[in-house]
Amino acid sequence: MSFKDLQLNRPILRAAAEAGYDNPTLVQEKTIPLVLKKKDLIVSAQTGTGKTAAFALPILQLLIDDQDAPRNGKKIKALIVSPTRELAVQIYDNFKAYSTYTNLRSTVVYGGTSIEPQKDVLKKGVDILIATPGRLLDLHKQDVVNLDYVEILVLDEADLMLDMGFIDDVRKIERLCPKEKQTLLFSATIPHKVEFLANTILKDPERIEVTQNASTSKDVDQLLYYVPKRNKMELCLHLLRNTIKGHIIIFRRTKFGVDKLEHTLLKNGYKVNTIHGDKSQTARQEALDQFKKGETNILIATDVAARGIDIDDLDAVINFDLPNVPETYVHRIGRTARAGNLGKAYSLCSADEKSYVQTIQQLIQLQIDVVDDHPYPLDPKAKPIVHKSKKTGSKHKKGRKSEASKKKKKRWY
Ligand code: AMP
């Protein structure tokens, strides 16, 4: 199928061609026709599937068709709500590129940065607004944003939005928009709470599911290192010195963990950038830009800060901490192996994280290869890991009792 088959008009086709898109991705094939039919949608698709263009291209087309409608100045016709600042900026960059050959104007607003320049742009009028929830409500309160003319509302990364505690803000924003509108909800997964939100705000929605999990994980060479918690830092340094080269993201579960690893890597002469929720927006954007330009080759990030950010050409992902939510593992490793390249994912697993490996393996339907030939094995006396069965996952000789089952882990971004 080509973009032409999707009934997109010329300015949009031209922009898609210039972005280097030959054919629509699966989520685009399924989503674009329904958006053009003005349907409400629940789309289950992860970042990396081309989901941004799946809503951005048809939204632009609908707004172009509407351009000649009589009106006074520019009104916000499409509102895209995104949980994180980086994601919002990325969506904005996409809209800007795709609208090159239209007269449509878009802008992005997010917290953690001065509000005045954002107000100035909004006062001039835009057709499309991309926003994080808190800043959007602030601007609305200050009467700079008028949502009375919104025709299309997009809730992107809805599961993350709810995980981050934005549910009340999202509901408020939805109520500030007109009742008669088209609503598109995108979410990597559709847990119960997302389903509930969708049921209460969408009208007779169509469902689209694009599961990319299995194929993504199969394109990645995945390796697992069992290591005592206290030796993770040394093992990470050992791998960076001897094994892992190129453009790398290292994931840690907490901000504190990110800072600690940054400190150690800097001390060891590595050039690194970090992103986590406590950094100012400017610092996060700067870190991301430097990494994307190749000025640094290691980015250390928490999941929430990194989620949805489009970083291409990664050579490897290191899971310094294993995620306790298995889908997060899939998101992380999906960043490598993009565009058909074979990526590498290295996971460092301490005793208390062993149970996470099992749930991850169940999800990806794959046994992760264990590397036990390294200087910091979990149990130096015994051969640490014995692979037995494809079905049941790895069997551990004299495995210490998993602490994860005793301790309930808190999510902490
Ligand atoms: P997304 O899932 O929206 O974050 O998109 C992931 C990446 O896929 C981005 O770098 C897009 O520019 C790229 N992309 C989106 N649509 C296409 C397409 N039809 N063909 C090739 N690449 C695409």
GROMACS .gro file of C-alpha atoms and ligand atoms in nm:
model
  436
    1MET     CA    1   0.000   0.000   0.000
    2SER     CA    2   0.121   0.352  -0.074
    3PHE     CA    3   0.036   0.683   0.092
    4LYS     CA    4  -0.162   0.774  -0.222
    5ASP     CA    5  -0.393   0.478  -0.157
    6LEU     CA    6  -0.475   0.638   0.176
    7GLN     CA    7  -0.635   0.935   0.001
    8LEU     CA    8  -0.390   1.187   0.138
    9ASN     CA    9  -0.362   1.504  -0.061
   10ARG     CA   10  -0.061   1.653  -0.231
   11PRO     CA   11   0.095   1.882   0.029
   12ILE     CA   12   0.088   1.596   0.278
   13LEU     CA   13   0.221   1.339   0.032
   14ARG     CA   14   0.504   1.571  -0.058
   15ALA     CA   15   0.601   1.623   0.307
   16ALA     CA   16   0.585   1.248   0.376
   17ALA     CA   17   0.808   1.183   0.076
   18GLU     CA   18   1.055   1.445   0.197
   19ALA     CA   19   1.060   1.282   0.539
   20GLY     CA   20   1.182   0.975   0.355
   21TYR     CA   21   0.866   0.769   0.395
   22ASP     CA   22   0.806   0.542   0.096
   23ASN     CA   23   0.513   0.346   0.228
   24PRO     CA   24   0.286   0.376   0.528
   25THR     CA   25   0.361   0.163   0.832
   26LEU     CA   26   0.100  -0.080   0.959
   27VAL     CA   27  -0.042   0.155   1.219
   28GLN     CA   28  -0.063   0.428   0.954
   29GLU     CA   29  -0.245   0.198   0.712
   30LYS     CA   30  -0.501   0.114   0.976
   31THR     CA   31  -0.536   0.452   1.143
   32ILE     CA   32  -0.525   0.712   0.866
   33PRO     CA   33  -0.848   0.610   0.684
   34LEU     CA   34  -1.044   0.606   1.011
   35VAL     CA   35  -0.915   0.944   1.125
   36LEU     CA   36  -1.015   1.085   0.787
   37LYS     CA   37  -1.363   0.939   0.847
   38LYS     CA   38  -1.369   1.137   1.174
   39LYS     CA   39  -1.400   0.826   1.389
   40ASP     CA   40  -1.303   0.812   1.755
   41LEU     CA   41  -1.018   0.565   1.797
   42ILE     CA   42  -0.834   0.363   2.059
   43VAL     CA   43  -0.499   0.275   1.909
   44SER     CA   44  -0.267   0.039   2.085
   45ALA     CA   45   0.075   0.104   1.936
   46GLN     CA   46   0.417   0.174   2.072
   47THR     CA   47   0.660   0.439   1.981
   48GLY     CA   48   0.868   0.332   1.683
   49THR     CA   49   0.564   0.210   1.489
   50GLY     CA   50   0.514   0.542   1.313
   51LYS     CA   51   0.215   0.631   1.531
   52THR     CA   52   0.284   1.005   1.535
   53ALA     CA   53   0.244   1.033   1.159
   54ALA     CA   54  -0.057   0.800   1.188
   55PHE     CA   55  -0.246   1.082   1.358
   56ALA     CA   56  -0.053   1.387   1.239
   57LEU     CA   57  -0.091   1.330   0.862
   58PRO     CA   58  -0.471   1.282   0.858
   59ILE     CA   59  -0.525   1.560   1.113
   60LEU     CA   60  -0.339   1.798   0.883
   61GLN     CA   61  -0.548   1.680   0.593
   62LEU     CA   62  -0.873   1.736   0.784
   63LEU     CA   63  -0.758   2.083   0.883
   64ILE     CA   64  -0.650   2.170   0.529
   65ASP     CA   65  -0.995   2.070   0.408
   66ASP     CA   66  -1.132   2.302   0.671
   67GLN     CA   67  -0.897   2.591   0.593
   68ASP     CA   68  -1.143   2.778   0.379
   69ALA     CA   69  -1.412   2.781   0.645
   70PRO     CA   70  -1.492   3.139   0.743
   71ARG     CA   71  -1.342   3.237   1.078
   72ASN     CA   72  -1.171   3.517   1.257
   73GLY     CA   73  -0.803   3.453   1.293
   74LYS     CA   74  -0.652   3.122   1.391
   75LYS     CA   75  -0.825   2.899   1.643
   76ILE     CA   76  -0.694   2.583   1.802
   77LYS     CA   77  -0.861   2.309   1.600
   78ALA     CA   78  -0.644   2.016   1.699
   79LEU     CA   79  -0.509   1.958   2.049
   80ILE     CA   80  -0.250   1.689   2.118
   81VAL     CA   81  -0.189   1.613   2.483
   82SER     CA   82   0.136   1.438   2.565
   83PRO     CA   83   0.268   1.329   2.904
   84THR     CA   84   0.630   1.443   2.874
   85ARG     CA   85   0.803   1.751   2.745
   86GLU     CA   86   1.039   1.559   2.518
   87LEU     CA   87   0.755   1.370   2.358
   88ALA     CA   88   0.560   1.689   2.307
   89VAL     CA   89   0.857   1.852   2.134
   90GLN     CA   90   0.900   1.547   1.915
   91ILE     CA   91   0.535   1.550   1.810
   92TYR     CA   92   0.563   1.921   1.736
   93ASP     CA   93   0.871   1.861   1.520
   94ASN     CA   94   0.671   1.604   1.325
   95PHE     CA   95   0.377   1.839   1.274
   96LYS     CA   96   0.611   2.115   1.163
   97ALA     CA   97   0.773   1.890   0.905
   98TYR     CA   98   0.449   1.744   0.774
   99SER     CA   99   0.279   2.084   0.745
  100THR     CA  100   0.559   2.245   0.540
  101TYR     CA  101   0.335   2.279   0.234
  102THR     CA  102   0.026   2.401   0.418
  103ASN     CA  103  -0.067   2.726   0.586
  104LEU     CA  104  -0.136   2.551   0.912
  105ARG     CA  105   0.046   2.670   1.219
  106SER     CA  106   0.135   2.464   1.522
  107THR     CA  107   0.313   2.520   1.849
  108VAL     CA  108   0.411   2.330   2.158
  109VAL     CA  109   0.378   2.425   2.525
  110TYR     CA  110   0.522   2.243   2.824
  111GLY     CA  111   0.620   2.312   3.183
  112GLY     CA  112   0.961   2.364   3.336
  113THR     CA  113   1.038   2.657   3.111
  114SER     CA  114   0.935   3.021   3.086
  115ILE     CA  115   0.567   3.067   3.007
  116GLU     CA  116   0.591   3.412   2.845
  117PRO     CA  117   0.734   3.311   2.505
  118GLN     CA  118   0.469   3.040   2.484
  119LYS     CA  119   0.199   3.298   2.553
  120ASP     CA  120   0.334   3.523   2.277
  121VAL     CA  121   0.314   3.247   2.017
  122LEU     CA  122  -0.034   3.147   2.129
  123LYS     CA  123  -0.159   3.503   2.111
  124LYS     CA  124  -0.065   3.514   1.743
  125GLY     CA  125  -0.291   3.212   1.688
  126VAL     CA  126  -0.225   2.850   1.600
  127ASP     CA  127  -0.428   2.572   1.441
  128ILE     CA  128  -0.259   2.288   1.622
  129LEU     CA  129  -0.145   2.287   1.982
  130ILE     CA  130   0.074   2.018   2.134
  131ALA     CA  131   0.087   2.039   2.511
  132THR     CA  132   0.171   1.869   2.837
  133PRO     CA  133  -0.130   1.867   3.070
  134GLY     CA  134  -0.011   2.096   3.352
  135ARG     CA  135   0.114   2.381   3.135
  136LEU     CA  136  -0.193   2.361   2.915
  137LEU     CA  137  -0.422   2.407   3.214
  138ASP     CA  138  -0.206   2.694   3.342
  139LEU     CA  139  -0.231   2.872   3.009
  140HIS     CA  140  -0.604   2.807   2.997
  141LYS     CA  141  -0.645   2.955   3.344
  142GLN     CA  142  -0.458   3.264   3.227
  143ASP     CA  143  -0.700   3.292   2.934
  144VAL     CA  144  -0.430   3.249   2.673
  145VAL     CA  145  -0.562   2.919   2.547
  146ASN     CA  146  -0.913   2.884   2.416
  147LEU     CA  147  -1.024   2.526   2.360
  148ASP     CA  148  -1.378   2.612   2.244
  149TYR     CA  149  -1.295   2.538   1.880
  150VAL     CA  150  -1.111   2.209   1.920
  151GLU     CA  151  -1.234   1.958   1.664
  152ILE     CA  152  -0.979   1.684   1.723
  153LEU     CA  153  -0.832   1.583   2.058
  154VAL     CA  154  -0.542   1.338   2.071
  155LEU     CA  155  -0.436   1.177   2.397
  156ASP     CA  156  -0.095   1.032   2.328
  157GLU     CA  157   0.076   0.770   2.545
  158ALA     CA  158  -0.240   0.748   2.756
  159ASP     CA  159  -0.103   0.470   2.977
  160LEU     CA  160   0.200   0.676   3.066
  161MET     CA  161  -0.018   0.982   3.120
  162LEU     CA  162  -0.220   0.790   3.379
  163ASP     CA  163   0.090   0.634   3.535
  164MET     CA  164   0.223   0.984   3.585
  165GLY     CA  165  -0.090   1.087   3.769
  166PHE     CA  166  -0.243   1.310   3.501
  167ILE     CA  167  -0.587   1.151   3.504
  168ASP     CA  168  -0.768   1.449   3.659
  169ASP     CA  169  -0.589   1.692   3.428
  170VAL     CA  170  -0.677   1.482   3.125
  171ARG     CA  171  -1.042   1.468   3.221
  172LYS     CA  172  -1.046   1.842   3.284
  173ILE     CA  173  -0.888   1.913   2.945
  174GLU     CA  174  -1.138   1.687   2.774
  175ARG     CA  175  -1.425   1.875   2.939
  176LEU     CA  176  -1.279   2.210   2.832
  177CYS     CA  177  -1.306   2.102   2.468
  178PRO     CA  178  -1.641   2.100   2.291
  179LYS     CA  179  -1.860   1.792   2.337
  180GLU     CA  180  -1.878   1.740   1.962
  181LYS     CA  181  -1.525   1.647   1.867
  182GLN     CA  182  -1.320   1.358   1.743
  183THR     CA  183  -1.104   1.194   2.009
  184LEU     CA  184  -0.806   0.970   1.937
  185LEU     CA  185  -0.643   0.781   2.218
  186PHE     CA  186  -0.300   0.626   2.167
  187SER     CA  187  -0.145   0.399   2.422
  188ALA     CA  188   0.138   0.145   2.418
  189THR     CA  189  -0.072  -0.087   2.632
  190ILE     CA  190  -0.438  -0.075   2.724
  191PRO     CA  191  -0.456  -0.154   3.094
  192HIS     CA  192  -0.785  -0.138   3.279
  193LYS     CA  193  -0.754   0.228   3.373
  194VAL     CA  194  -0.693   0.333   3.011
  195GLU     CA  195  -0.991   0.125   2.901
  196PHE     CA  196  -1.202   0.298   3.166
  197LEU     CA  197  -1.091   0.643   3.055
  198ALA     CA  198  -1.159   0.553   2.693
  199ASN     CA  199  -1.506   0.425   2.776
  200THR     CA  200  -1.597   0.746   2.950
  201ILE     CA  201  -1.472   0.996   2.696
  202LEU     CA  202  -1.474   0.831   2.353
  203LYS     CA  203  -1.784   0.791   2.140
  204ASP     CA  204  -1.833   0.450   1.979
  205PRO     CA  205  -1.460   0.412   1.917
  206GLU     CA  206  -1.297   0.181   1.667
  207ARG     CA  207  -1.003  -0.019   1.797
  208ILE     CA  208  -0.670  -0.063   1.629
  209GLU     CA  209  -0.403  -0.287   1.766
  210VAL     CA  210  -0.050  -0.297   1.637
  211THR     CA  211   0.156  -0.533   1.840
  212GLN     CA  212   0.517  -0.494   1.768
  213ASN     CA  213   0.650  -0.665   2.079
  214ALA     CA  214   0.760  -1.000   1.950
  215SER     CA  215   0.915  -0.884   1.624
  216THR     CA  216   1.102  -0.602   1.794
  217SER     CA  217   1.254  -0.828   2.051
  218LYS     CA  218   1.352  -1.086   1.790
  219ASP     CA  219   1.554  -0.832   1.598
  220VAL     CA  220   1.760  -0.756   1.906
  221ASP     CA  221   2.051  -0.962   2.024
  222GLN     CA  222   1.965  -0.987   2.394
  223LEU     CA  223   2.216  -1.081   2.661
  224LEU     CA  224   2.170  -1.128   3.031
  225TYR     CA  225   2.440  -1.091   3.297
  226TYR     CA  226   2.368  -1.213   3.648
  227VAL     CA  227   2.570  -0.997   3.884
  228PRO     CA  228   2.567  -0.903   4.255
  229LYS     CA  229   2.406  -0.565   4.304
  230ARG     CA  230   2.724  -0.422   4.455
  231ASN     CA  231   2.922  -0.513   4.140
  232LYS     CA  232   2.686  -0.371   3.879
  233MET     CA  233   2.885  -0.052   3.841
  234GLU     CA  234   3.210  -0.246   3.784
  235LEU     CA  235   3.043  -0.479   3.536
  236CYS     CA  236   2.897  -0.183   3.348
  237LEU     CA  237   3.244  -0.025   3.325
  238HIS     CA  238   3.392  -0.359   3.220
  239LEU     CA  239   3.137  -0.393   2.941
  240LEU     CA  240   3.189  -0.037   2.822
  241ARG     CA  241   3.564  -0.091   2.811
  242ASN     CA  242   3.562  -0.428   2.645
  243THR     CA  243   3.237  -0.515   2.478
  244ILE     CA  244   2.988  -0.239   2.410
  245LYS     CA  245   3.076   0.028   2.159
  246GLY     CA  246   2.894   0.304   1.979
  247HIS     CA  247   2.582   0.498   2.060
  248ILE     CA  248   2.433   0.365   2.382
  249ILE     CA  249   2.143   0.431   2.617
  250ILE     CA  250   2.173   0.308   2.973
  251PHE     CA  251   1.846   0.276   3.162
  252ARG     CA  252   1.815   0.315   3.533
  253ARG     CA  253   1.501   0.298   3.739
  254THR     CA  254   1.553   0.609   3.951
  255LYS     CA  255   1.681   0.962   3.912
  256PHE     CA  256   1.924   0.897   4.193
  257GLY     CA  257   2.057   0.594   4.003
  258VAL     CA  258   2.102   0.803   3.688
  259ASP     CA  259   2.303   1.067   3.874
  260LYS     CA  260   2.519   0.809   4.047
  261LEU     CA  261   2.606   0.631   3.725
  262GLU     CA  262   2.674   0.963   3.550
  263HIS     CA  263   2.918   1.056   3.827
  264THR     CA  264   3.104   0.725   3.795
  265LEU     CA  265   3.122   0.731   3.417
  266LEU     CA  266   3.243   1.091   3.411
  267LYS     CA  267   3.512   1.001   3.662
  268ASN     CA  268   3.619   0.723   3.429
  269GLY     CA  269   3.656   0.957   3.136
  270TYR     CA  270   3.332   0.886   2.949
  271LYS     CA  271   3.131   1.159   2.787
  272VAL     CA  272   2.774   1.116   2.900
  273ASN     CA  273   2.439   1.292   2.902
  274THR     CA  274   2.152   1.225   3.134
  275ILE     CA  275   1.779   1.279   3.126
  276HIS     CA  276   1.539   1.239   3.413
  277GLY     CA  277   1.237   1.416   3.553
  278ASP     CA  278   1.428   1.645   3.792
  279LYS     CA  279   1.634   1.816   3.523
  280SER     CA  280   1.517   2.142   3.379
  281GLN     CA  281   1.358   2.127   3.038
  282THR     CA  282   1.648   2.317   2.883
  283ALA     CA  283   1.901   2.077   3.033
  284ARG     CA  284   1.705   1.774   2.910
  285GLN     CA  285   1.670   1.909   2.559
  286GLU     CA  286   2.036   2.002   2.549
  287ALA     CA  287   2.137   1.655   2.665
  288LEU     CA  288   1.918   1.496   2.403
  289ASP     CA  289   2.047   1.723   2.126
  290GLN     CA  290   2.410   1.655   2.212
  291PHE     CA  291   2.345   1.283   2.214
  292LYS     CA  292   2.153   1.292   1.887
  293LYS     CA  293   2.427   1.495   1.721
  294GLY     CA  294   2.683   1.241   1.838
  295GLU     CA  295   2.872   1.486   2.061
  296THR     CA  296   2.834   1.231   2.337
  297ASN     CA  297   2.776   0.861   2.290
  298ILE     CA  298   2.622   0.757   2.621
  299LEU     CA  299   2.281   0.869   2.743
  300ILE     CA  300   2.164   0.763   3.087
  301ALA     CA  301   1.790   0.787   3.140
  302THR     CA  302   1.492   0.687   3.348
  303ASP     CA  303   1.209   0.520   3.161
  304VAL     CA  304   0.963   0.800   3.194
  305ALA     CA  305   1.208   1.064   3.075
  306ALA     CA  306   1.309   0.849   2.779
  307ARG     CA  307   0.975   0.702   2.684
  308GLY     CA  308   0.862   0.787   2.337
  309ILE     CA  309   1.172   0.980   2.247
  310ASP     CA  310   1.276   0.899   1.898
  311ILE     CA  311   1.645   0.825   1.901
  312ASP     CA  312   1.765   0.647   1.593
  313ASP     CA  313   2.071   0.442   1.520
  314LEU     CA  314   2.137   0.313   1.866
  315ASP     CA  315   2.399   0.044   1.881
  316ALA     CA  316   2.305  -0.085   2.221
  317VAL     CA  317   2.078  -0.052   2.519
  318ILE     CA  318   2.203  -0.137   2.866
  319ASN     CA  319   1.946  -0.225   3.128
  320PHE     CA  320   2.153  -0.132   3.431
  321ASP     CA  321   1.842  -0.200   3.637
  322LEU     CA  322   1.586  -0.444   3.509
  323PRO     CA  323   1.239  -0.295   3.481
  324ASN     CA  324   0.971  -0.443   3.706
  325VAL     CA  325   0.711  -0.393   3.432
  326PRO     CA  326   0.791  -0.634   3.147
  327GLU     CA  327   0.647  -0.407   2.875
  328THR     CA  328   0.905  -0.149   2.976
  329TYR     CA  329   1.178  -0.394   2.880
  330VAL     CA  330   1.026  -0.420   2.534
  331HIS     CA  331   1.007  -0.041   2.503
  332ARG     CA  332   1.368  -0.006   2.606
  333ILE     CA  333   1.515  -0.264   2.374
  334GLY     CA  334   1.290  -0.149   2.089
  335ARG     CA  335   1.511   0.159   2.065
  336THR     CA  336   1.787  -0.043   1.917
  337ALA     CA  337   1.722  -0.256   1.607
  338ARG     CA  338   1.524   0.020   1.443
  339ALA     CA  339   1.480   0.032   1.068
  340GLY     CA  340   1.589  -0.327   1.026
  341ASN     CA  341   1.926  -0.300   1.204
  342LEU     CA  342   2.018  -0.573   1.445
  343GLY     CA  343   2.052  -0.413   1.786
  344LYS     CA  344   2.202  -0.528   2.111
  345ALA     CA  345   2.051  -0.523   2.456
  346TYR     CA  346   2.254  -0.599   2.768
  347SER     CA  347   2.069  -0.659   3.093
  348LEU     CA  348   2.239  -0.661   3.431
  349CYS     CA  349   2.036  -0.867   3.673
  350SER     CA  350   2.098  -0.881   4.048
  351ALA     CA  351   1.947  -1.146   4.276
  352ASP     CA  352   1.646  -0.934   4.367
  353GLU     CA  353   1.562  -0.883   4.000
  354LYS     CA  354   1.554  -1.248   3.894
  355SER     CA  355   1.178  -1.272   3.903
  356TYR     CA  356   1.156  -0.985   3.655
  357VAL     CA  357   1.352  -1.191   3.403
  358GLN     CA  358   1.088  -1.460   3.412
  359THR     CA  359   0.799  -1.225   3.344
  360ILE     CA  360   0.996  -1.054   3.068
  361GLN     CA  361   1.073  -1.386   2.902
  362GLN     CA  362   0.709  -1.485   2.922
  363LEU     CA  363   0.608  -1.163   2.751
  364ILE     CA  364   0.863  -1.176   2.472
  365GLN     CA  365   0.828  -1.553   2.432
  366LEU     CA  366   1.199  -1.584   2.415
  367GLN     CA  367   1.476  -1.715   2.632
  368ILE     CA  368   1.737  -1.442   2.684
  369ASP     CA  369   2.093  -1.571   2.641
  370VAL     CA  370   2.288  -1.567   2.964
  371VAL     CA  371   2.653  -1.464   2.966
  372ASP     CA  372   2.827  -1.619   3.263
  373ASP     CA  373   3.179  -1.564   3.143
  374HIS     CA  374   3.240  -1.228   3.311
  375PRO     CA  375   3.440  -1.109   3.613
  376TYR     CA  376   3.148  -1.055   3.854
  377PRO     CA  377   2.926  -1.365   3.855
  378LEU     CA  378   2.639  -1.372   4.099
  379ASP     CA  379   2.759  -1.689   4.264
  380PRO     CA  380   3.131  -1.729   4.198
  381LYS     CA  381   3.151  -2.079   4.353
  382ALA     CA  382   2.879  -2.243   4.151
  383LYS     CA  383   2.833  -2.204   3.781
  384PRO     CA  384   2.567  -1.943   3.818
  385ILE     CA  385   2.311  -2.024   3.557
  386VAL     CA  386   2.198  -2.345   3.398
  387HIS     CA  387   1.967  -2.325   3.103
  388LYS     CA  388   1.729  -2.615   3.096
  389SER     CA  389   1.397  -2.552   2.946
  390LYS     CA  390   1.274  -2.318   2.678
  391LYS     CA  391   0.935  -2.301   2.844
  392THR     CA  392   1.011  -2.237   3.205
  393GLY     CA  393   1.293  -1.989   3.166
  394SER     CA  394   1.635  -2.017   3.324
  395LYS     CA  395   1.693  -2.249   3.617
  396HIS     CA  396   1.929  -2.130   3.880
  397LYS     CA  397   2.147  -2.366   4.073
  398LYS     CA  398   2.100  -2.306   4.443
  399GLY     CA  399   1.918  -1.989   4.345
  400ARG     CA  400   1.886  -1.744   4.627
  401LYS     CA  401   1.529  -1.675   4.711
  402SER     CA  402   1.404  -1.386   4.503
  403GLU     CA  403   1.373  -1.079   4.716
  404ALA     CA  404   1.141  -0.926   4.465
  405SER     CA  405   0.859  -1.144   4.585
  406LYS     CA  406   0.915  -1.026   4.940
  407LYS     CA  407   0.955  -0.660   4.865
  408LYS     CA  408   0.694  -0.472   4.671
  409LYS     CA  409   0.879  -0.237   4.443
  410LYS     CA  410   0.758   0.116   4.417
  411ARG     CA  411   0.772   0.296   4.084
  412TRP     CA  412   0.999   0.590   4.132
  413TYR     CA  413   1.088   0.812   3.842
  414AMP     P1  414   0.694   0.715   1.599
  414AMP     O1  415   0.641   0.578   1.627
  414AMP     O2  416   0.589   0.811   1.559
  414AMP     O3  417   0.780   0.765   1.711
  414AMP     O4  418   0.789   0.703   1.470
  414AMP     C1  419   0.910   0.634   1.473
  414AMP     C2  420   1.001   0.669   1.357
  414AMP     O5  421   0.946   0.620   1.234
  414AMP     C3  422   1.019   0.818   1.336
  414AMP     O6  423   1.157   0.842   1.317
  414AMP     C4  424   0.944   0.850   1.210
  414AMP     O7  425   1.004   0.957   1.139
  414AMP     C5  426   0.955   0.721   1.133
  414AMP     N1  427   0.842   0.695   1.039
  414AMP     C6  428   0.713   0.726   1.057
  414AMP     N2  429   0.639   0.686   0.951
  414AMP     C7  430   0.724   0.627   0.865
  414AMP     C8  431   0.708   0.565   0.736
  414AMP     N3  432   0.589   0.553   0.678
  414AMP     N4  433   0.819   0.516   0.676
  414AMP     C9  434   0.940   0.526   0.735
  414AMP     N5  435   0.961   0.582   0.857
  414AMP    C10  436   0.855   0.632   0.921
   0.00000   0.00000   0.00000
